[in-house]
mmCIF file of C-alpha atoms in Angstrom:
data_model
loop_
_atom_site.group_PDB
_atom_site.id
_atom_site.type_symbol
_atom_site.label_atom_id
_atom_site.label_comp_id
_atom_site.label_asym_id
_atom_site.label_seq_id
_atom_site.Cartn_x
_atom_site.Cartn_y
_atom_site.Cartn_z
ATOM 1 C CA SER A 157 30.556 132.983 152.595
ATOM 2 C CA LEU A 158 28.565 134.236 149.627
ATOM 3 C CA THR A 159 31.663 135.504 147.818
ATOM 4 C CA THR A 160 33.325 132.099 148.165
ATOM 5 C CA LEU A 161 30.238 130.408 146.745
ATOM 6 C CA LEU A 162 30.104 132.835 143.824
ATOM 7 C CA TRP A 163 33.760 132.667 142.820
ATOM 8 C CA ALA A 164 33.788 128.888 143.185
ATOM 9 C CA ALA A 165 30.681 128.602 140.979
ATOM 10 C CA LEU A 166 32.220 130.922 138.383
ATOM 11 C CA PHE A 167 35.516 129.042 138.376
ATOM 12 C CA LEU A 168 33.800 125.667 138.053
ATOM 13 C CA THR A 169 31.759 127.085 135.169
ATOM 14 C CA ALA A 170 34.976 128.257 133.497
ATOM 15 C CA CYS A 171 36.442 124.754 133.886
ATOM 16 C CA LEU A 172 33.303 123.216 132.388
ATOM 17 C CA LEU A 173 33.447 125.587 129.413
ATOM 18 C CA ILE A 174 37.107 124.705 128.853
ATOM 19 C CA TRP A 175 36.439 120.974 129.091
ATOM 20 C CA GLN A 176 33.582 121.174 126.586
ATOM 21 C CA LYS A 177 35.729 123.283 124.223
ATOM 22 C CA LYS A 178 33.309 126.159 124.145
ATOM 23 C CA PRO A 179 34.515 129.471 122.648
ATOM 24 C CA ALA A 180 37.559 130.535 124.659
ATOM 25 C CA ILE A 181 36.198 134.019 125.298
ATOM 26 C CA LEU A 182 33.423 132.545 127.465
ATOM 27 C CA SER A 183 35.774 130.708 129.833
ATOM 28 C CA ILE A 184 38.200 133.648 129.896
ATOM 29 C CA LEU A 185 35.462 136.092 130.907
ATOM 30 C CA THR A 186 34.094 133.632 133.494
ATOM 31 C CA PHE A 187 37.539 133.122 135.009
ATOM 32 C CA THR A 188 38.049 136.892 135.095
ATOM 33 C CA ALA A 189 34.739 137.292 136.919
ATOM 34 C CA ALA A 190 35.792 134.648 139.464
ATOM 35 C CA LEU A 191 39.087 136.457 140.012
ATOM 36 C CA LEU A 192 37.364 139.810 140.468
ATOM 37 C CA MET A 193 34.933 138.205 142.881
ATOM 38 C CA LYS A 194 37.724 136.943 145.146
ATOM 39 C CA GLU A 195 41.497 136.654 144.838
ATOM 40 C CA SER A 196 41.310 133.103 146.128
ATOM 41 C CA ALA A 197 40.696 132.165 142.477
ATOM 42 C CA MET A 198 44.310 133.110 141.640
ATOM 43 C CA PRO A 199 45.723 129.542 141.944
ATOM 44 C CA GLY A 200 43.063 128.534 139.452
ATOM 45 C CA VAL A 201 45.319 129.698 136.634
ATOM 46 C CA ALA A 202 47.604 126.722 137.340
ATOM 47 C CA VAL A 203 44.595 124.407 137.545
ATOM 48 C CA ILE A 204 43.408 125.634 134.141
ATOM 49 C CA LEU A 205 46.777 124.706 132.608
ATOM 50 C CA ALA A 206 46.465 121.209 134.074
ATOM 51 C CA LEU A 207 42.867 120.992 132.829
ATOM 52 C CA LEU A 208 43.897 121.954 129.280
ATOM 53 C CA TRP A 209 46.601 119.284 129.420
ATOM 54 C CA TRP A 210 44.101 116.654 130.617
ATOM 55 C CA ARG A 211 41.501 117.662 128.035
ATOM 56 C CA ASP A 212 43.940 117.286 125.160
ATOM 57 C CA TYR A 213 45.928 114.403 126.649
ATOM 58 C CA GLU A 214 44.624 111.751 124.264
ATOM 59 C CA SER A 215 45.331 113.923 121.228
ATOM 60 C CA ARG A 216 48.942 114.444 122.358
ATOM 61 C CA ALA A 217 48.675 118.195 121.959
ATOM 62 C CA ASP A 218 51.947 120.079 121.673
ATOM 63 C CA TRP A 219 52.952 122.087 124.751
ATOM 64 C CA ARG A 220 53.276 125.186 122.612
ATOM 65 C CA VAL A 221 49.627 124.858 121.676
ATOM 66 C CA LEU A 222 48.629 124.322 125.301
ATOM 67 C CA LEU A 223 50.568 127.391 126.416
ATOM 68 C CA LYS A 224 48.968 129.426 123.640
ATOM 69 C CA HIS A 225 45.510 128.455 124.898
ATOM 70 C CA TRP A 226 46.564 129.107 128.488
ATOM 71 C CA ALA A 227 48.244 132.472 127.869
ATOM 72 C CA PRO A 228 45.093 134.653 128.228
ATOM 73 C CA TYR A 229 44.398 133.267 131.708
ATOM 74 C CA ALA A 230 48.007 133.806 132.761
ATOM 75 C CA ILE A 231 48.030 137.384 131.438
ATOM 76 C CA ILE A 232 44.802 138.209 133.249
ATOM 77 C CA SER A 233 46.167 136.742 136.490
ATOM 78 C CA VAL A 234 49.419 138.699 136.277
ATOM 79 C CA ALA A 235 47.541 141.899 135.464
ATOM 80 C CA TYR A 236 45.193 141.354 138.391
ATOM 81 C CA LEU A 237 48.039 140.640 140.819
ATOM 82 C CA THR A 238 49.928 143.729 139.635
ATOM 83 C CA CYS A 239 46.910 146.011 140.078
ATOM 84 C CA ARG A 240 46.102 144.415 143.430
ATOM 85 C CA THR A 241 49.613 145.073 144.698
ATOM 86 C CA LEU A 242 49.600 148.680 143.468
ATOM 87 C CA ILE A 243 46.223 149.427 145.030
ATOM 88 C CA LEU A 244 46.915 147.595 148.293
ATOM 89 C CA PRO A 245 50.704 147.547 148.714
ATOM 90 C CA ASP A 246 50.465 146.224 152.297
ATOM 91 C CA ILE A 247 48.696 143.011 151.302
ATOM 92 C CA LEU A 248 51.755 140.923 152.199
ATOM 93 C CA ASN A 249 52.994 143.163 154.983
ATOM 94 C CA PHE A 250 52.703 140.497 157.666
ATOM 95 C CA PRO A 251 55.456 139.163 159.924
ATOM 96 C CA ALA A 252 57.469 136.456 158.182
ATOM 97 C CA ASN A 253 56.937 132.914 159.396
ATOM 98 C CA THR A 254 59.718 130.502 160.247
ATOM 99 C CA TYR A 255 60.281 127.508 158.008
ATOM 100 C CA LEU A 256 58.673 125.315 160.690
ATOM 101 C CA ALA A 257 55.328 127.015 160.073
ATOM 102 C CA VAL A 258 54.930 125.208 156.725
ATOM 103 C CA PRO A 259 54.882 121.578 157.933
ATOM 104 C CA TYR A 260 52.893 122.681 160.985
ATOM 105 C CA ALA A 261 50.217 124.242 158.772
ATOM 106 C CA ILE A 262 50.140 121.137 156.567
ATOM 107 C CA TRP A 263 49.634 118.969 159.645
ATOM 108 C CA LYS A 264 46.847 121.252 160.924
ATOM 109 C CA TYR A 265 44.963 121.106 157.641
ATOM 110 C CA ALA A 266 45.440 117.354 157.306
ATOM 111 C CA SER A 267 44.067 116.813 160.796
ATOM 112 C CA ALA A 268 41.170 119.158 159.993
ATOM 113 C CA ILE A 269 40.277 117.149 156.886
ATOM 114 C CA LEU A 270 40.371 113.851 158.786
ATOM 115 C CA SER A 271 38.446 115.268 161.724
ATOM 116 C CA PRO A 272 36.827 118.725 161.333
ATOM 117 C CA VAL A 273 36.657 119.071 165.101
ATOM 118 C CA ASN A 274 40.350 119.958 164.903
ATOM 119 C CA LEU A 275 39.616 123.221 163.106
ATOM 120 C CA ILE A 276 40.557 126.337 165.023
ATOM 121 C CA ILE A 277 37.412 128.267 165.912
ATOM 122 C CA PHE A 278 38.944 131.714 166.139
ATOM 123 C CA GLU A 279 40.662 131.130 162.842
ATOM 124 C CA ALA A 280 42.298 134.388 161.758
ATOM 125 C CA GLN A 281 44.376 135.168 164.837
ATOM 126 C CA GLN A 282 48.067 134.406 165.049
ATOM 127 C CA LYS A 283 47.770 133.441 168.706
ATOM 128 C CA ASN A 284 45.937 130.306 167.597
ATOM 129 C CA PHE A 285 48.782 129.377 165.258
ATOM 130 C CA ILE A 286 51.547 128.361 167.635
ATOM 131 C CA THR A 287 54.561 127.703 165.406
ATOM 132 C CA PRO A 288 56.755 124.891 166.795
ATOM 133 C CA THR A 289 60.283 125.780 167.818
ATOM 134 C CA SER A 290 61.943 122.430 167.131
ATOM 135 C CA ILE A 291 62.346 120.476 163.926
ATOM 136 C CA LEU A 292 61.736 117.333 166.002
ATOM 137 C CA ASP A 293 58.302 118.516 167.090
ATOM 138 C CA PRO A 294 55.768 115.731 166.304
ATOM 139 C CA THR A 295 53.557 118.128 164.324
ATOM 140 C CA VAL A 296 56.528 119.220 162.186
ATOM 141 C CA LEU A 297 57.545 115.630 161.519
ATOM 142 C CA ALA A 298 53.948 114.664 160.724
ATOM 143 C CA GLY A 299 53.518 117.618 158.372
ATOM 144 C CA THR A 300 56.769 116.812 156.585
ATOM 145 C CA LEU A 301 55.777 113.168 156.085
ATOM 146 C CA ILE A 302 52.314 114.179 154.846
ATOM 147 C CA SER A 303 53.782 116.606 152.312
ATOM 148 C CA LEU A 304 56.311 114.032 151.068
ATOM 149 C CA ALA A 305 53.573 111.411 150.745
ATOM 150 C CA PHE A 306 51.359 113.861 148.863
ATOM 151 C CA VAL A 307 54.084 114.809 146.389
ATOM 152 C CA GLY A 308 55.040 111.160 145.994
ATOM 153 C CA LEU A 309 51.444 110.216 145.238
ATOM 154 C CA MET A 310 51.211 112.980 142.628
ATOM 155 C CA ILE A 311 54.379 111.746 140.928
ATOM 156 C CA PHE A 312 53.119 108.162 141.034
ATOM 157 C CA CYS A 313 49.785 109.125 139.453
ATOM 158 C CA PHE A 314 51.540 111.155 136.766
ATOM 159 C CA ARG A 315 54.000 108.400 135.868
ATOM 160 C CA LYS A 316 51.270 105.755 135.826
ATOM 161 C CA LYS A 317 49.072 108.024 133.677
ATOM 162 C CA LEU A 318 46.323 108.118 136.290
ATOM 163 C CA ILE A 319 45.160 111.447 134.891
ATOM 164 C CA PRO A 320 41.948 112.109 136.899
ATOM 165 C CA GLU A 321 43.745 111.262 140.138
ATOM 166 C CA PHE A 322 46.713 113.477 139.247
ATOM 167 C CA PHE A 323 44.459 116.368 138.281
ATOM 168 C CA GLY A 324 42.460 116.073 141.505
ATOM 169 C CA LEU A 325 45.607 116.110 143.616
ATOM 170 C CA PHE A 326 47.017 118.995 141.571
ATOM 171 C CA TRP A 327 43.777 120.952 142.090
ATOM 172 C CA PHE A 328 43.977 120.384 145.842
ATOM 173 C CA GLY A 329 47.649 121.297 146.045
ATOM 174 C CA ALA A 330 47.338 124.412 143.884
ATOM 175 C CA PHE A 331 44.490 125.900 145.898
ATOM 176 C CA MET A 332 46.101 124.920 149.209
ATOM 177 C CA PHE A 333 49.470 126.458 148.307
ATOM 178 C CA PRO A 334 48.667 130.028 149.465
ATOM 179 C CA PHE A 335 47.546 128.743 152.865
ATOM 180 C CA ILE A 336 50.472 126.581 153.973
ATOM 181 C CA GLN A 337 52.436 129.585 155.300
ATOM 182 C CA ILE A 338 55.271 129.729 152.769
ATOM 183 C CA ILE A 339 54.252 133.399 152.639
ATOM 184 C CA ASN A 340 52.300 134.857 155.511
ATOM 185 C CA ILE A 341 49.046 136.213 154.066
ATOM 186 C CA GLY A 342 47.420 136.822 157.432
ATOM 187 C CA VAL A 343 45.171 133.738 157.347
ATOM 188 C CA TYR A 344 46.537 130.991 159.527
ATOM 189 C CA ILE A 345 44.065 128.145 159.660
ATOM 190 C CA GLY A 346 40.431 128.382 158.612
ATOM 191 C CA THR A 347 37.503 126.376 157.311
ATOM 192 C CA ARG A 348 37.140 128.589 154.244
ATOM 193 C CA SER A 349 40.607 127.512 153.152
ATOM 194 C CA LEU A 350 39.241 124.030 152.414
ATOM 195 C CA TYR A 351 35.946 124.679 150.600
ATOM 196 C CA VAL A 352 37.169 124.597 147.001
ATOM 197 C CA GLN A 353 40.252 122.504 147.702
ATOM 198 C CA ILE A 354 38.151 119.519 148.781
ATOM 199 C CA ILE A 355 36.654 119.301 145.283
ATOM 200 C CA GLY A 356 39.989 118.202 143.847
ATOM 201 C CA LEU A 357 40.777 115.907 146.757
ATOM 202 C CA SER A 358 37.379 114.227 146.412
ATOM 203 C CA LEU A 359 37.965 113.698 142.696
ATOM 204 C CA ALA A 360 41.300 112.008 143.404
ATOM 205 C CA VAL A 361 40.048 109.859 146.279
ATOM 206 C CA LEU A 362 36.935 108.677 144.430
ATOM 207 C CA ASN A 363 38.917 107.715 141.342
ATOM 208 C CA ILE A 364 41.515 105.899 143.422
ATOM 209 C CA ALA A 365 38.721 104.049 145.226
ATOM 210 C CA ARG A 366 37.150 103.158 141.884
ATOM 211 C CA ARG A 367 40.403 101.665 140.643
ATOM 212 C CA VAL A 368 41.236 99.629 143.732
ATOM 213 C CA ALA A 369 37.698 98.428 144.469
ATOM 214 C CA PRO A 370 37.136 94.731 143.738
ATOM 215 C CA ALA A 371 35.386 93.913 140.453
ATOM 216 C CA TRP A 372 32.280 92.675 142.253
ATOM 217 C CA VAL A 373 31.814 96.086 143.864
ATOM 218 C CA ALA A 374 31.790 97.815 140.481
ATOM 219 C CA LEU A 375 29.402 95.169 139.148
ATOM 220 C CA LEU A 376 27.090 95.584 142.142
ATOM 221 C CA ILE A 377 27.029 99.357 141.686
ATOM 222 C CA ALA A 378 26.285 98.975 137.982
ATOM 223 C CA ARG A 379 23.379 96.624 138.696
ATOM 224 C CA ARG A 380 22.003 98.656 141.594
ATOM 225 C CA GLN A 381 22.286 102.147 140.192
ATOM 226 C CA LYS A 382 18.883 103.170 141.513
ATOM 227 C CA VAL A 383 19.896 102.113 145.021
ATOM 228 C CA VAL A 384 23.217 103.955 144.746
ATOM 229 C CA TYR A 385 21.511 107.111 143.485
ATOM 230 C CA SER A 386 18.914 106.901 146.236
ATOM 231 C CA LEU A 387 21.518 106.479 148.978
ATOM 232 C CA THR A 388 23.543 109.333 147.509
ATOM 233 C CA GLY A 389 20.459 111.531 147.474
ATOM 234 C CA ILE A 390 19.689 110.670 151.095
ATOM 235 C CA LEU A 391 23.271 111.440 152.087
ATOM 236 C CA LEU A 392 23.085 114.830 150.356
ATOM 237 C CA VAL A 393 19.844 115.652 152.149
ATOM 238 C CA VAL A 394 21.357 114.694 155.510
ATOM 239 C CA LEU A 395 24.459 116.775 154.857
ATOM 240 C CA ALA A 396 22.340 119.729 153.731
ATOM 241 C CA ALA A 397 20.271 119.443 156.918
ATOM 242 C CA LEU A 398 23.414 119.338 159.059
ATOM 243 C CA THR A 399 24.733 122.391 157.217
ATOM 244 C CA PHE A 400 21.480 124.250 157.868
ATOM 245 C CA ILE A 401 21.615 123.361 161.556
ATOM 246 C CA ARG A 402 25.250 124.439 161.807
ATOM 247 C CA ASN A 403 24.446 127.738 160.086
ATOM 248 C CA GLN A 404 22.169 128.618 162.988
ATOM 249 C CA ASP A 405 25.318 128.976 165.109
ATOM 250 C CA TRP A 406 26.541 131.683 162.729
ATOM 251 C CA ARG A 407 23.472 133.926 162.904
ATOM 252 C CA ASN A 408 25.219 136.452 165.126
ATOM 253 C CA GLY A 409 28.065 136.803 167.616
ATOM 254 C CA GLU A 410 26.077 135.531 170.570
ATOM 255 C CA THR A 411 24.886 132.314 168.911
ATOM 256 C CA PHE A 412 28.399 131.695 167.592
ATOM 257 C CA TRP A 413 30.139 131.976 170.953
ATOM 258 C CA ARG A 414 27.414 129.963 172.663
ATOM 259 C CA SER A 415 28.176 127.162 170.228
ATOM 260 C CA VAL A 416 31.853 127.504 171.120
ATOM 261 C CA LEU A 417 31.039 127.038 174.805
ATOM 262 C CA LYS A 418 29.161 123.843 173.957
ATOM 263 C CA VAL A 419 32.381 122.485 172.472
ATOM 264 C CA ASP A 420 34.784 123.973 175.004
ATOM 265 C CA ALA A 421 33.151 125.239 178.176
ATOM 266 C CA SER A 422 36.515 126.433 179.493
ATOM 267 C CA SER A 423 37.206 128.765 176.542
ATOM 268 C CA VAL A 424 38.288 132.111 177.977
ATOM 269 C CA THR A 425 37.703 133.895 174.661
ATOM 270 C CA ALA A 426 34.114 132.643 174.410
ATOM 271 C CA ARG A 427 33.339 133.669 177.982
#
């Protein structure tokens, strides 16, 4: 949606301003604008703390200094959350989920990332989020293993001082946290819950790939930069074209549900 695009652009701008050590007031105002645009920017306050730590990592900045730089963002976030709760007190007035909903949600999102066809089409309805009833359910076990592997990878990257990889994973985890059903916020599984999160995951995956790739691959890329840039440009054009084509399904209700029938002709809801 347009609001997602705007808050994501504002938040990325705030991160860029922080990284380049521009006057703090600029990044603070930009972050505030992102937060006012959409509350999905709220986890960004944790990401900003991690970004400040990464930026000043080489200089071994004291944590007290980092917290001092981070404090304005934290204060703004707390103030926003307080006002939001006072104005809309029923924001979290949804039925509580069982503890099995968390690993199930993690499994659903993991499967959606690996294969987007697994995304639930009618995304905001609880009837499409069938919480398992047994801890031995395969989806619960899979979600638990995925979460343990993710946390383990974060710890490994942190201990090995793989800072870009750690930051990318932290970004992904922070922005995913509101959507893994620890607290029911009324959104069960949806594509929009992955837009900004994928930025961090991509950063981590690309840096991991860069580190484990054989030396000859890095040498080939360095010598064939024009080819790499050209292929990247072609890929971006193809993806943009696919996005444009997919957007035609979202023009109105009729085109949307017709696209659903193409995927699942037996869908009762679409019919």
